[in-house]
Every structure is written in C-alpha cells, then in structure tokens.
PDB file of C-alpha atoms in Angstrom:
ATOM      1  CA  MET A   1    -210.979 -65.844-117.877  1.00 93.00           C
ATOM      2  CA  HIS A   2    -212.969 -62.403-117.059  1.00 94.00           C
ATOM      3  CA  PRO A   3    -213.641 -59.608-119.516  1.00 96.00           C
ATOM      4  CA  PHE A   4    -214.061 -56.255-119.838  1.00 98.00           C
ATOM      5  CA  PHE A   5    -214.199 -53.063-121.723  1.00 98.00           C
ATOM      6  CA  ILE A   6    -212.066 -50.349-122.487  1.00 98.00           C
ATOM      7  CA  PHE A   7    -213.245 -46.913-124.287  1.00 98.00           C
ATOM      8  CA  VAL A   8    -210.389 -45.937-126.701  1.00 98.00           C
ATOM      9  CA  LYS A   9    -210.185 -41.828-127.468  1.00 98.00           C
ATOM     10  CA  CYS A  10    -207.499 -41.610-130.451  1.00 98.00           C
ATOM     11  CA  GLU A  11    -205.247 -38.734-132.165  1.00 98.00           C
ATOM     12  CA  LEU A  12    -207.766 -37.416-134.696  1.00 97.00           C
ATOM     13  CA  GLY A  13    -207.748 -39.629-138.171  1.00 97.00           C
ATOM     14  CA  LYS A  14    -205.965 -42.326-135.938  1.00 98.00           C
ATOM     15  CA  ALA A  15    -208.869 -44.524-134.954  1.00 98.00           C
ATOM     16  CA  TYR A  16    -208.081 -47.306-137.798  1.00 98.00           C
ATOM     17  CA  ASP A  17    -204.218 -47.230-136.818  1.00 98.00           C
ATOM     18  CA  VAL A  18    -205.122 -47.635-132.681  1.00 98.00           C
ATOM     19  CA  ALA A  19    -207.702 -50.429-133.449  1.00 98.00           C
ATOM     20  CA  ALA A  20    -205.611 -52.308-136.113  1.00 98.00           C
ATOM     21  CA  ASP A  21    -202.913 -52.581-133.496  1.00 98.00           C
ATOM     22  CA  LEU A  22    -204.845 -53.263-130.937  1.00 98.00           C
ATOM     23  CA  VAL A  23    -206.073 -56.314-132.907  1.00 98.00           C
ATOM     24  CA  GLU A  24    -202.856 -57.674-134.058  1.00 98.00           C
ATOM     25  CA  GLU A  25    -200.459 -57.041-131.745  1.00 97.00           C
ATOM     26  CA  VAL A  26    -202.204 -57.425-127.906  1.00 98.00           C
ATOM     27  CA  GLU A  27    -202.989 -60.338-126.206  1.00 97.00           C
ATOM     28  CA  GLY A  28    -206.608 -60.888-124.901  1.00 97.00           C
ATOM     29  CA  VAL A  29    -208.298 -58.321-127.304  1.00 98.00           C
ATOM     30  CA  SER A  30    -211.083 -60.218-128.744  1.00 98.00           C
ATOM     31  CA  GLU A  31    -213.280 -57.560-130.450  1.00 98.00           C
ATOM     32  CA  VAL A  32    -212.814 -53.909-131.256  1.00 98.00           C
ATOM     33  CA  TYR A  33    -215.865 -51.572-132.665  1.00 98.00           C
ATOM     34  CA  SER A  34    -215.711 -48.345-133.881  1.00 98.00           C
ATOM     35  CA  ILE A  35    -218.686 -46.300-131.607  1.00 98.00           C
ATOM     36  CA  SER A  36    -219.860 -42.863-131.885  1.00 97.00           C
ATOM     37  CA  GLY A  37    -219.394 -40.372-128.786  1.00 97.00           C
ATOM     38  CA  PRO A  38    -216.443 -39.040-127.377  1.00 97.00           C
ATOM     39  CA  PHE A  39    -214.984 -42.341-127.753  1.00 98.00           C
ATOM     40  CA  GLU A  40    -213.659 -43.871-130.709  1.00 98.00           C
ATOM     41  CA  LEU A  41    -213.367 -47.177-130.030  1.00 98.00           C
ATOM     42  CA  LEU A  42    -214.862 -50.050-127.506  1.00 98.00           C
ATOM     43  CA  VAL A  43    -212.257 -52.684-127.001  1.00 98.00           C
ATOM     44  CA  LYS A  44    -213.972 -55.911-125.274  1.00 98.00           C
ATOM     45  CA  VAL A  45    -210.922 -57.978-123.459  1.00 98.00           C
ATOM     46  CA  TYR A  46    -210.555 -60.805-122.099  1.00 97.00           C
ATOM     47  CA  VAL A  47    -207.864 -61.371-119.189  1.00 97.00           C
ATOM     48  CA  GLU A  48    -207.291 -64.590-116.370  1.00 96.00           C
ATOM     49  CA  ASP A  49    -209.200 -64.117-113.441  1.00 93.00           C
ATOM     50  CA  GLU A  50    -206.119 -63.444-111.016  1.00 93.00           C
ATOM     51  CA  GLN A  51    -204.333 -61.008-113.569  1.00 96.00           C
ATOM     52  CA  ASP A  52    -204.349 -57.203-112.313  1.00 97.00           C
ATOM     53  CA  ILE A  53    -206.812 -55.397-115.351  1.00 97.00           C
ATOM     54  CA  GLY A  54    -205.071 -52.196-113.933  1.00 96.00           C
ATOM     55  CA  ARG A  55    -201.896 -53.445-114.781  1.00 97.00           C
ATOM     56  CA  TYR A  56    -203.003 -55.353-118.063  1.00 97.00           C
ATOM     57  CA  VAL A  57    -204.338 -51.649-119.110  1.00 98.00           C
ATOM     58  CA  ASN A  58    -201.136 -49.769-118.171  1.00 97.00           C
ATOM     59  CA  GLU A  59    -198.785 -52.653-119.874  1.00 97.00           C
ATOM     60  CA  GLN A  60    -200.890 -52.966-122.978  1.00 97.00           C
ATOM     61  CA  ILE A  61    -203.230 -50.532-124.512  1.00 98.00           C
ATOM     62  CA  HIS A  62    -201.480 -47.257-122.862  1.00 97.00           C
ATOM     63  CA  LYS A  63    -198.063 -48.006-124.471  1.00 96.00           C
ATOM     64  CA  LEU A  64    -199.588 -48.004-127.616  1.00 98.00           C
ATOM     65  CA  PRO A  65    -198.834 -45.029-130.247  1.00 98.00           C
ATOM     66  CA  ASN A  66    -201.828 -42.421-131.327  1.00 98.00           C
ATOM     67  CA  ILE A  67    -204.246 -43.166-127.843  1.00 98.00           C
ATOM     68  CA  LYS A  68    -205.340 -40.312-125.949  1.00 98.00           C
ATOM     69  CA  ASP A  69    -207.095 -41.834-123.168  1.00 98.00           C
ATOM     70  CA  THR A  70    -208.943 -44.702-121.838  1.00 98.00           C
ATOM     71  CA  GLN A  71    -212.145 -45.323-119.476  1.00 98.00           C
ATOM     72  CA  THR A  72    -211.962 -49.065-118.449  1.00 98.00           C
ATOM     73  CA  ILE A  73    -215.467 -50.838-117.485  1.00 98.00           C
ATOM     74  CA  ILE A  74    -215.054 -53.997-115.409  1.00 96.00           C
ATOM     75  CA  THR A  75    -218.203 -56.798-115.700  1.00 94.00           C
ATOM     76  CA  PHE A  76    -219.369 -58.373-113.169  1.00 94.00           C
ATOM     77  CA  ASN A  77    -222.169 -60.955-114.752  1.00 92.00           C
ATOM     78  CA  ALA A  78    -223.109 -61.811-118.036  1.00 90.00           C
ATOM     79  CA  PHE A  79    -226.652 -62.558-118.733  1.00 94.00           C
ATOM     80  CA  THR A  80    -227.635 -65.115-121.120  1.00 89.00           C
TER      81      THR A  80
END
C-alpha cells in the first residue's frame, strides 16, 4: 500500500459534510484532518502500489459534492 495526502478546499460552510463523505464513501481514505490555511481539509489515503493516483483522485475525490479544489502530495519514504 502506498500513502499520499490531498489538501481539499471546500465550498463555504461545507467542510464537515465533505469530511464525512470522504470518511464514509471513499475507499482508501485513512484519516481526514481539519486544518488552517488556504485548504480546509487534509486527507490521508492509501492505495495499492500499482494504482494510478491521478485516476484515483479524479474518480474518487473530485466527484464528491462541495469540493472546490485539491492539491495532491505524493510521498516517497516514511521515516520511523
């Protein structure tokens, strides 16, 4: 499994609805955090190593209502 992160910008007043949709409806979503700054949410996602992350974001995240914008952060190594 490969982790990556997505910053999500929501329609005004809809961050909690979007967070609930992400947790309840999107396979692979591990955690959703509310954050400060230009985005309202930070989403941690796990996909299979061979899965196309761009296609995943387009088909699983962008289809949800009340999402205005996203920024995907690809991870390389996890230091423990």
